[in-house]
Coordinates of C-alpha atoms and ligand atoms in Angstrom, one line a residue:
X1 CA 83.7 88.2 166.5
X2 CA 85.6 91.2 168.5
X3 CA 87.4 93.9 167.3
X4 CA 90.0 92.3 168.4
X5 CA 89.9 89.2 166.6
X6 CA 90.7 91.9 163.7
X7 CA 94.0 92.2 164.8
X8 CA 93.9 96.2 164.6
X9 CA 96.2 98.2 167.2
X10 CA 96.1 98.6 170.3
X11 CA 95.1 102.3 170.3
X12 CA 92.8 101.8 167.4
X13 CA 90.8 99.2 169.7
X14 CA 90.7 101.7 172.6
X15 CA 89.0 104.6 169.8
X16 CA 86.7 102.1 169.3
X17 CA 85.7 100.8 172.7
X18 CA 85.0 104.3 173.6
X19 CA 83.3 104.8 170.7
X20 CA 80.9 102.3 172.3
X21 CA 81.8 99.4 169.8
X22 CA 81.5 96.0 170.6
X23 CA 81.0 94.3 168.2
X24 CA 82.6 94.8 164.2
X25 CA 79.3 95.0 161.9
X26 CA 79.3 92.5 158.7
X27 CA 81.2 95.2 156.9
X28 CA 83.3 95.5 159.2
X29 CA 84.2 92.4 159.7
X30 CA 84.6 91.6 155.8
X31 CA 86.3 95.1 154.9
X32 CA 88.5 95.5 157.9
X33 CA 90.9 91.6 156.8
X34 CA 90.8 92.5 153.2
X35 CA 92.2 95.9 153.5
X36 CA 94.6 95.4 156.0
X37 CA 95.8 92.2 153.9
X38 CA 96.0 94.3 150.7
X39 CA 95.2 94.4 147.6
X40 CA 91.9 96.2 146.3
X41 CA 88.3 96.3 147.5
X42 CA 85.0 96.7 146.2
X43 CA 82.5 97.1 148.8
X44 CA 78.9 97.0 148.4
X45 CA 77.2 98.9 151.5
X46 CA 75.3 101.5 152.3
X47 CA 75.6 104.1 154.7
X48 CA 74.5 103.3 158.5
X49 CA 76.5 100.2 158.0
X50 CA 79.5 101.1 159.5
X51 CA 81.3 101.3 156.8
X52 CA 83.0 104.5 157.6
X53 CA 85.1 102.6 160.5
X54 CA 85.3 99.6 157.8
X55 CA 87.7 101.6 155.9
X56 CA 88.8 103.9 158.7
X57 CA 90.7 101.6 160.7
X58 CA 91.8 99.2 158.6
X59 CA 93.5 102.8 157.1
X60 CA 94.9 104.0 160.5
X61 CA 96.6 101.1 161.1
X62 CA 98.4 101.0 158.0
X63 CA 99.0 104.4 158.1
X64 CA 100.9 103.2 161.5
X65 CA 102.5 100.4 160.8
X66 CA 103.4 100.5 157.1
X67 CA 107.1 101.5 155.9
X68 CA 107.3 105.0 154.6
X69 CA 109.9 107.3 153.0
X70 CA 109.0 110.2 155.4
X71 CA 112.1 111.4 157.1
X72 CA 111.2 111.1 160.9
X73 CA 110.3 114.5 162.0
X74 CA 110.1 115.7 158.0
X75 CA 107.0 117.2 156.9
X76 CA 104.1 115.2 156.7
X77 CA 102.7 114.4 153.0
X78 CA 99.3 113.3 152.3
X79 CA 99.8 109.2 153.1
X80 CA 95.3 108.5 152.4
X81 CA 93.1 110.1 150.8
X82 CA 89.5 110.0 150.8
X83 CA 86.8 111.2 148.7
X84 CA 83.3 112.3 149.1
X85 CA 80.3 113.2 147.4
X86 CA 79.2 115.7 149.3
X87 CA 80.4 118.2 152.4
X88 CA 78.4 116.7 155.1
X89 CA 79.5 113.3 154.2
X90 CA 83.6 114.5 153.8
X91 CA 82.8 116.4 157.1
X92 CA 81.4 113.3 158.7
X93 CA 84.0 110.9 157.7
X94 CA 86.7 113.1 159.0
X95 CA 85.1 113.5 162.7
X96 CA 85.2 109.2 162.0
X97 CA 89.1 109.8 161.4
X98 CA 89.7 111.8 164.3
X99 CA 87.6 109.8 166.7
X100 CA 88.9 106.6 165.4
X101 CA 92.7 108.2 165.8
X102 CA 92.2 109.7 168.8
X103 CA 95.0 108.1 170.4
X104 CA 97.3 108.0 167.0
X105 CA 99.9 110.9 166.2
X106 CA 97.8 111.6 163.0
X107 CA 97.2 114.2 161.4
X108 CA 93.8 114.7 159.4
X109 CA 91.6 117.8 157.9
X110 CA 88.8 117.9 155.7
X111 CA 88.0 120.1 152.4
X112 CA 85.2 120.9 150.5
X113 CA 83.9 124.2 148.4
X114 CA 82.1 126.9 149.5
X115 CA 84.2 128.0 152.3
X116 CA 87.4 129.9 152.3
X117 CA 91.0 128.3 151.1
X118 CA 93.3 129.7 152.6
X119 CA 92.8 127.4 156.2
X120 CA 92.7 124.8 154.0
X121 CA 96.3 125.9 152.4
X122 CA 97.4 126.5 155.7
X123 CA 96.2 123.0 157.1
X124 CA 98.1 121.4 154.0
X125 CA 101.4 123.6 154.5
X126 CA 101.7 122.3 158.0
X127 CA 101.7 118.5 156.7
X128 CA 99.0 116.0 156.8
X129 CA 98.2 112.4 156.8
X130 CA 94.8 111.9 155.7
X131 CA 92.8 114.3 153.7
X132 CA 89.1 113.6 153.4
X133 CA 87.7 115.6 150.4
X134 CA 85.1 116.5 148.1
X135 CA 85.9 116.4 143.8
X136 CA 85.6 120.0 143.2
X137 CA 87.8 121.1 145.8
X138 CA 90.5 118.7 145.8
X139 CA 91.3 119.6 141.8
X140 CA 90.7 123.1 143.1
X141 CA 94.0 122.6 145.3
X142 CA 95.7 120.2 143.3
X143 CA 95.4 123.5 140.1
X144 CA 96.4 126.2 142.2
X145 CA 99.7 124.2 143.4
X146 CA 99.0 124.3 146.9
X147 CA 98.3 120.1 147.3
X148 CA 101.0 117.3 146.6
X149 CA 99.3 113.9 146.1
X150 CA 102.0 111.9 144.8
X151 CA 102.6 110.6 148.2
X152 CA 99.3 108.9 148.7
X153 CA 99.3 105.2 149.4
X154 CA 95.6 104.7 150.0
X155 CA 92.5 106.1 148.1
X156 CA 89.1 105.3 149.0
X157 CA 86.5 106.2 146.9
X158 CA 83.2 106.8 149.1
X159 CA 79.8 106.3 148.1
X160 CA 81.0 106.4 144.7
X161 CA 77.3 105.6 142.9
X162 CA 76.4 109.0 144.3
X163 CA 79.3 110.6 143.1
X164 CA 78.2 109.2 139.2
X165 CA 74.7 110.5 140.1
X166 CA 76.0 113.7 141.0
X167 CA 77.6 114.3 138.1
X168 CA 81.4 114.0 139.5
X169 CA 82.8 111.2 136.9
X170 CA 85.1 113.4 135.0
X171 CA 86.6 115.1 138.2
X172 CA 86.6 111.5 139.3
X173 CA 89.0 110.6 136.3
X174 CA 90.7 113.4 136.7
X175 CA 91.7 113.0 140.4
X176 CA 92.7 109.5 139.2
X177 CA 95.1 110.6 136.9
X178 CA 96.9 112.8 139.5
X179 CA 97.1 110.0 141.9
X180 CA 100.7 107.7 142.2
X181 CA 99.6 104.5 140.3
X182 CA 101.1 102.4 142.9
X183 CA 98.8 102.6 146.0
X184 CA 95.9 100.7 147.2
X185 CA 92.6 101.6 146.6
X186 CA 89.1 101.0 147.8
X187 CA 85.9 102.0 146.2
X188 CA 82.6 102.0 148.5
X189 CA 78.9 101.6 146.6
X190 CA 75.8 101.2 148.0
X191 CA 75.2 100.0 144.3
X192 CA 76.7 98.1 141.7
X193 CA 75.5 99.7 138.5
X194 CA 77.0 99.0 135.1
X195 CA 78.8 102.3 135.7
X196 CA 80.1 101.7 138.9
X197 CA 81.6 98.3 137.2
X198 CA 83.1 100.3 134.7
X199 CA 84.8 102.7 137.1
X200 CA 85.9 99.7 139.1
X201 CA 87.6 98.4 136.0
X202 CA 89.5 101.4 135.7
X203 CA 90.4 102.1 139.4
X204 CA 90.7 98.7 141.2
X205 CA 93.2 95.8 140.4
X206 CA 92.0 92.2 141.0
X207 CA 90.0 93.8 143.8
X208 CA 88.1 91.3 146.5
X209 CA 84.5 92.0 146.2
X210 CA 82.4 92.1 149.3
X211 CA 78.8 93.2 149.7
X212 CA 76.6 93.4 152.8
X213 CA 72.7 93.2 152.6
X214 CA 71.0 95.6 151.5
X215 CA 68.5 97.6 153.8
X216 CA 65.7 97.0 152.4
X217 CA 63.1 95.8 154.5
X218 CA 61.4 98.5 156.4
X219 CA 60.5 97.6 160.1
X220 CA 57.2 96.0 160.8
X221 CA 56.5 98.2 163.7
X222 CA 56.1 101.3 161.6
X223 CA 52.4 102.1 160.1
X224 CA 53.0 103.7 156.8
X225 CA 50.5 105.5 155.0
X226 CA 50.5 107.8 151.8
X227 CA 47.8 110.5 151.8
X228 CA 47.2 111.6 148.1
X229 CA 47.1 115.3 148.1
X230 CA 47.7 118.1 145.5
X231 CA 51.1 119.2 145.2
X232 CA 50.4 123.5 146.0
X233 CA 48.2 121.5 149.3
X234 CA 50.9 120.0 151.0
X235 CA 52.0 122.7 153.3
X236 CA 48.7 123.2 154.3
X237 CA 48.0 119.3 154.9
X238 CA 51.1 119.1 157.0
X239 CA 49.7 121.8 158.5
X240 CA 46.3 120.2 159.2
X241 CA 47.8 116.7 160.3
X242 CA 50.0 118.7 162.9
X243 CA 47.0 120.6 164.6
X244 CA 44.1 118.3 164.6
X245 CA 46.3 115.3 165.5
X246 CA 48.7 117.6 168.1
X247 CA 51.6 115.9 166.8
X248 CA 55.3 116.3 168.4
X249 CA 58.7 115.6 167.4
X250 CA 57.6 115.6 163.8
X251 CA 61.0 114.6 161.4
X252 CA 59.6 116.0 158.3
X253 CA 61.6 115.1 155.0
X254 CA 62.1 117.5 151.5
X255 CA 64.1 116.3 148.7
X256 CA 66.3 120.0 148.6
X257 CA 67.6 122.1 151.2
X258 CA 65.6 125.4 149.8
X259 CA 62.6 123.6 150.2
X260 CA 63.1 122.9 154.0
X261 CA 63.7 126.4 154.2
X262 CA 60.2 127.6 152.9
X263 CA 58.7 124.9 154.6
X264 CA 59.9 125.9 157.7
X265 CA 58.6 129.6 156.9
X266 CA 55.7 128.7 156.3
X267 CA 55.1 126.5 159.4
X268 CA 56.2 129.4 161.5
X269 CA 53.7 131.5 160.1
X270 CA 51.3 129.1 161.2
X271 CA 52.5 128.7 164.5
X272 CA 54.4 125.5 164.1
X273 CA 57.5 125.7 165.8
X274 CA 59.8 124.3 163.1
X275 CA 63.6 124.5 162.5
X276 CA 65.5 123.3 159.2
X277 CA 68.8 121.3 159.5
X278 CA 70.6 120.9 156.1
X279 CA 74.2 121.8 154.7
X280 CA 73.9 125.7 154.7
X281 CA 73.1 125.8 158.2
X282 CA 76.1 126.4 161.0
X283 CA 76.9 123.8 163.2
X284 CA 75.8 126.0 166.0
X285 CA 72.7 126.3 164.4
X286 CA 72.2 122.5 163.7
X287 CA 73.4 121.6 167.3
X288 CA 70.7 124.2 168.9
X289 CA 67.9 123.0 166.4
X290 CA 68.5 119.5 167.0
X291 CA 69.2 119.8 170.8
X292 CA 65.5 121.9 170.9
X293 CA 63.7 119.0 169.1
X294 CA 65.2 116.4 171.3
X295 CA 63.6 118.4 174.6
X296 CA 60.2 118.5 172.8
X297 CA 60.7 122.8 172.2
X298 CA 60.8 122.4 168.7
X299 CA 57.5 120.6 167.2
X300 CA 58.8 120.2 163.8
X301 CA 62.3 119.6 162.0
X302 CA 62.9 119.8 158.5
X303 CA 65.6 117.8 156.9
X304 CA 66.9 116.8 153.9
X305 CA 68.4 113.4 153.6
X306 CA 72.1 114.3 153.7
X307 CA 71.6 116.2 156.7
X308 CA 69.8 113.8 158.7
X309 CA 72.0 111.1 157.7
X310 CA 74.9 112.9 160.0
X311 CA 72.4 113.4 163.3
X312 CA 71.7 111.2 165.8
X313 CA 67.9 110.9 166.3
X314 CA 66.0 108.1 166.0
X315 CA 62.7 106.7 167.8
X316 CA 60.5 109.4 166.2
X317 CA 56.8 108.7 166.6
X318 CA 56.7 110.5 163.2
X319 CA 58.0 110.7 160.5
X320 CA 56.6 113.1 157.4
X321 CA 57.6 112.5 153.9
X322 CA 56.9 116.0 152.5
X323 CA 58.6 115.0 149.3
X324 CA 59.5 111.6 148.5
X325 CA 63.0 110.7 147.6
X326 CA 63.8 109.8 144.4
X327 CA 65.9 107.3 145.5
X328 CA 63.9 105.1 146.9
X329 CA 66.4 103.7 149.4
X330 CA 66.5 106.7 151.2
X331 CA 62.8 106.4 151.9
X332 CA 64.0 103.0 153.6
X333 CA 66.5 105.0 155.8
X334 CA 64.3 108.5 156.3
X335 CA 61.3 105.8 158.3
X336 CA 63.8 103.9 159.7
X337 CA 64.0 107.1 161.9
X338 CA 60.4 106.0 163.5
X339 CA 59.1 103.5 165.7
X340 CA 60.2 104.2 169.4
X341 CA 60.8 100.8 171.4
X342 CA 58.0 98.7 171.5
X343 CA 55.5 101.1 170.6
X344 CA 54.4 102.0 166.7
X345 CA 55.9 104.6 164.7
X346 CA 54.1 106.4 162.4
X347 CA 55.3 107.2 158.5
X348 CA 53.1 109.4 156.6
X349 CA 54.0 110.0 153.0
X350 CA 52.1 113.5 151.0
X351 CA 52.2 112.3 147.5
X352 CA 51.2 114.2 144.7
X353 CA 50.6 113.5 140.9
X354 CA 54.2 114.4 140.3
X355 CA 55.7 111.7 142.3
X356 CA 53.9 108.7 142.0
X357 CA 56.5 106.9 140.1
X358 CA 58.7 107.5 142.8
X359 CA 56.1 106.0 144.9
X360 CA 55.7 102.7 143.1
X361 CA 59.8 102.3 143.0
X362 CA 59.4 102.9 146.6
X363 CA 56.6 99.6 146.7
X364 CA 59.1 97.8 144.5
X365 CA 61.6 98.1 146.9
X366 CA 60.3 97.5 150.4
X367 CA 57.6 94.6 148.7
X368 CA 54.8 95.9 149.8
X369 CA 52.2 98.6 149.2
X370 CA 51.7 101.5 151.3
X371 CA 47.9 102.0 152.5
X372 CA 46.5 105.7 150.5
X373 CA 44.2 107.4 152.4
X374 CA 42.9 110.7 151.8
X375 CA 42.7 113.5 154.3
X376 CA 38.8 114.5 154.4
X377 CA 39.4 118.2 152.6
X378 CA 43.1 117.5 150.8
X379 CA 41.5 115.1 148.6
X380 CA 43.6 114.8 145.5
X381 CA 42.1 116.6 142.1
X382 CA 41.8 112.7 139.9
X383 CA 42.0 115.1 137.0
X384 CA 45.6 116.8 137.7
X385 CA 48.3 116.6 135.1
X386 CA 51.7 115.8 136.6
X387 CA 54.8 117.9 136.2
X388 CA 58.2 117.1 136.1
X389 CA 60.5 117.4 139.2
X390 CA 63.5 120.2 138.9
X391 CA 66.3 119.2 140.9
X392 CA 69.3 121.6 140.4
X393 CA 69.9 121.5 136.6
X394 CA 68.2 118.3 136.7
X395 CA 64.2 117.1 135.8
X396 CA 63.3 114.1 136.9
X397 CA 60.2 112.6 135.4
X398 CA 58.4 111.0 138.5
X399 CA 55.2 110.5 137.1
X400 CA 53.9 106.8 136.6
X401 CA 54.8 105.2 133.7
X402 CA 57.9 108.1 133.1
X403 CA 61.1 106.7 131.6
X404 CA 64.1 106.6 133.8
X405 CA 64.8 109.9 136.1
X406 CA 67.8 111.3 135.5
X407 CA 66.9 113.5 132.8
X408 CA 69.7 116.4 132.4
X409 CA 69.3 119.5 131.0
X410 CA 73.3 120.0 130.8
X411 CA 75.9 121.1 133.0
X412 CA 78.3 122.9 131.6
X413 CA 81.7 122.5 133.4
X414 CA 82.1 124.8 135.9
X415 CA 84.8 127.3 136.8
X416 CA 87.6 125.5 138.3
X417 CA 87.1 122.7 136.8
X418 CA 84.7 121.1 139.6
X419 CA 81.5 119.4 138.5
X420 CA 81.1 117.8 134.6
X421 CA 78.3 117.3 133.0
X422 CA 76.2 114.4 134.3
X423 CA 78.1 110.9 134.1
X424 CA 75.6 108.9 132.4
X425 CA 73.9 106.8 134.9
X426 CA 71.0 106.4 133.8
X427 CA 71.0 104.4 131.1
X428 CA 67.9 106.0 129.3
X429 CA 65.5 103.4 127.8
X430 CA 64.9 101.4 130.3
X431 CA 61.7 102.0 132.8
X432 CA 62.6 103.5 136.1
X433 CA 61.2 99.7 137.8
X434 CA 64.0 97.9 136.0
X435 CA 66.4 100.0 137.1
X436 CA 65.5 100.4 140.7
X437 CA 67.2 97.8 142.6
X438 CA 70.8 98.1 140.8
X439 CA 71.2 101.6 138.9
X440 CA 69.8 104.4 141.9
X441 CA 67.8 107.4 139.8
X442 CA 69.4 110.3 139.9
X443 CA 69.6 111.4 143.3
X444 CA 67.9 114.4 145.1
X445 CA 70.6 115.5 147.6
X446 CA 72.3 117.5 146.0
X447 CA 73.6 119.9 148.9
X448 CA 76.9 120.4 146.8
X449 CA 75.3 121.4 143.3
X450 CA 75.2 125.2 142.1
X451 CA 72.0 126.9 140.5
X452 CA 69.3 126.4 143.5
X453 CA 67.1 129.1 142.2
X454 CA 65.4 126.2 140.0
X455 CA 65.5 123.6 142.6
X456 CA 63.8 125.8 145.0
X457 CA 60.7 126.0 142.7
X458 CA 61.0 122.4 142.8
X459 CA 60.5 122.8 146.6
X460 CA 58.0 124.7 147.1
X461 CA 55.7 122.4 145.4
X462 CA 54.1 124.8 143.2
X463 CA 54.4 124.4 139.6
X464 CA 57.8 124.6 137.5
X465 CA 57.1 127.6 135.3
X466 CA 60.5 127.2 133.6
X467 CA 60.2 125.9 130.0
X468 CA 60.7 122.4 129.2
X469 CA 64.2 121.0 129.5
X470 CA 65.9 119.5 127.1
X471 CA 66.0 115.9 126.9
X472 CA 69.5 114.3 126.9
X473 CA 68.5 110.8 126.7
X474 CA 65.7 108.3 127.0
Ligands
AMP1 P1 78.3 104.5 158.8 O1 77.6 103.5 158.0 O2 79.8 104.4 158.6 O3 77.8 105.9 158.4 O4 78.0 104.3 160.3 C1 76.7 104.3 160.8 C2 76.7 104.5 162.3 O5 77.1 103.3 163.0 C3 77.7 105.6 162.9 O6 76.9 106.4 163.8 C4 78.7 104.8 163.6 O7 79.2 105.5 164.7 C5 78.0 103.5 164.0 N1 78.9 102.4 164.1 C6 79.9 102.0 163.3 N2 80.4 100.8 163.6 C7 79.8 100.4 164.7 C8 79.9 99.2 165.5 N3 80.7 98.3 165.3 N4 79.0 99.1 166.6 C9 78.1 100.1 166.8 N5 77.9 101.2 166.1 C10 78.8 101.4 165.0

């Protein structure tokens, strides 16, 4: 199978040549027929797929070859839009659209909160194609007058199961309701949860339903170990493993940007050279962080999982789980990031009392169970009580035997009418095992959410001295 098997246009198939393609990946090669023979799609893969360029170029050529009522030379309207969960993934699928168009007279821009509006107005005033956008902002527009979506023919939804675990299902619904009815639309999940049915109902007609496999397995080259430790001992452990082992090119993960950043503190205090690359930082900064790691300046780099889903390093000899996700397919893709050709990787895991429910739907997941061994002078206290993990406005309950994560404490709906309360993932009741493999927990990345000051406690690893949240559900 070739690219150009696909049938896409010629241009299309010289982006992607360049791009260093050869061949289309099983998305790809599913998603690319289906959406350029119409109709509706609901697609089952995760990111590092390819599923960006699975919906991409399918789009393009579409957007190229499709009738439309623009007047030649008129002003552009909106034709596709796409929607993200967060800003580095909106930022990330619009470099895909402008490396994939390269050689198309399209026009595309991205938009996403926390930065000014008026370039944004300006982008839309001079007439676009394809907008690639974030919930909160896209209403935002859409309010103040200043976006027209009644032109849009194509609407993907990306990585919608993240979007229902971050809360977006009402903006969601209400971007739906904006949209022309007639237009085609596909929804991406790297889950099928009951939820993500439901939304499917409501969005897709008669869609075709492909999935890919699921990443699961985690490579046998990598040796992973977890070393118990106590949560307020972790920064000093990482500290200890670094030294006495004279580690290099250490990827270390946390679940929240904030946390990176008081990690990386405290490493510098130590004498760790350490840099943090997450969704606050500029791209200059990222570029000079990332650039210093690759040349072996830089011993350590903090990331959280959005941000080092959107950089290209790989072949790490470690990898340092600082946190584990609560999502245990991103501890799948954060040690993915280890084992350099031929030679072993190394993926070390500091788990404390708090997360060892996280830990076990980590097991469940990759089928096997990760070797504990204690760190001669970390050892963990057998007697400590675990505490519940803050996350934004949300507490998750990682401790063994916990119900379901996901817990909310309530968000009310914010100005601007961006982010509702949580959508209701998590079905409550059922143990976090069950729900594992189809509904994700809640997840941790929330590098769009408001009210850090509480997920920084989270971070630091020291206790959560706020009082107990209220339970929602479960
Ligand atoms: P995605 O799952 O869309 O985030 O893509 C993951 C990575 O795979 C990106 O870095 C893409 O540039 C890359 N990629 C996408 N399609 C292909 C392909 N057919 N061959 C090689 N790399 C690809």
């Amino acid at each position: 199978m070739s690219f150009e098997n696909l049938g896409l246009i010629e241009p299309l198939l010289k982006a992607v040549h360049e791009a260093g393609y050869s061949t289309p990946t099983p998305i790809q090669a599913q998603a690319i027929p289906a959406v350029l023979g119409g109709g509706d799609l609901l697609a089952g893969a995760q990111t590092g797929t390819g599923k960006t360029a699975g919906f991409t170029l399918p789009l393009l050529h579409k957007l190229m070859t499709s009738q439309t009522g623009q007047a030649p030379g008129g002003k552009r309207h909106v034709r596709a839009l796409i929607l993200t969960p967060t800003r580095e993934l909106a930022a990330q699928v619009e470099e895909s659209v402008r490396v994939y168009s390269k050689y198309l007279p399209i026009r595309s821009a991205v938009m996403f909160g926390g930065v000014g509006m008026n370039p944004q107005i300006e982008a839309l005033r001079r007439g676009l194609d394809v907008l690639v956008a974030t919930p909160g902002r896209l209403l935002d527009h859409h309010q103040q007058g200043t976006l027209d979506l009644s032109h849009v023919e194509y609407f993907v939804l990306d990585e919608a199961d993240r979007m229902l675990d971050m809360g977006f299902i009402h903006d969601i619904r209400r971007v739906l309701s904006i949209l022309p009815p007639k237009k085609q639309s596909l929804l991406f999940s790297a889950t099928f949860s009951d939820e993500i049915k439901a939304l499917a109902e409501r969005l897709l007609n008669s869609p075709k339903v492909i999935e890919v496999a699921r990443r699961n397995a985690t490579a046998e080259t990598i040796a992973q170990k977890v070393h118990p430790v106590d949560r307020d001992r972790k920064r000093e452990l990482l500290t200890h493993l670094i030294k006495t082992n004279d580690w290099h090119q250490v990827l270390v993960f946390t679940r929240m940007k904030h946390g990176a950043n008081r990690l990386v503190e405290y490493l510098l205090k130590q004498d760790v050279t350490a840099m943090a690359i997450h969704g606050n930082k500029s791209q200059s900064a990222r570029t000079r962080a990332l650039a210093e790691f690759k040349s072996g300046e830089l011993q350590v780099l903090v990331a959280t999982d959005i941000a080092a889903r959107g950089i290209d390093i790989d072949q790490l000899p470690h990898v340092v789980n600082f946190e584990l996700p609560n999502v245990p397919e991103d501890y799948v893709h954060r040690i993915g990031r280890t084992g350099r050709a031929g030679a072993e990787g190394e993926a070390i895991s500091l788990v404390c009392v708090d997360e060892e429910g996280f830990l076990a739907d980590i097991e469940k997941l990759i089928k096997r169970q990760i070797p504990r061994e204690s760190v001669p002078g970390f050892e963990a206290d057998p007697h400590a009580k675990a505490e519940p993990i803050v996350l934004g406005r949300r507490v998750l309950h990682g401790a063994p035997g916990s119900r379901s994560g996901g817990q909310s404490a309530g968000r009310p709906g914010s100005g601007g009418g961006n982010r509702g309360p949580h959508g209701g993932q998590h079905g409550g009741g059922g143990s976090r095992h069950a729900n594992s493999n189809t509904n994700k927990p809640a997840q941790g990345q929330q590098q769009d959410l408001r009210a850090p000051r509480r997920a920084e406690a989270a971070n630091s690893g020291g206790p959560v001295s706020s009082p107990p949240p209220r339970r929602v559900r479960g």
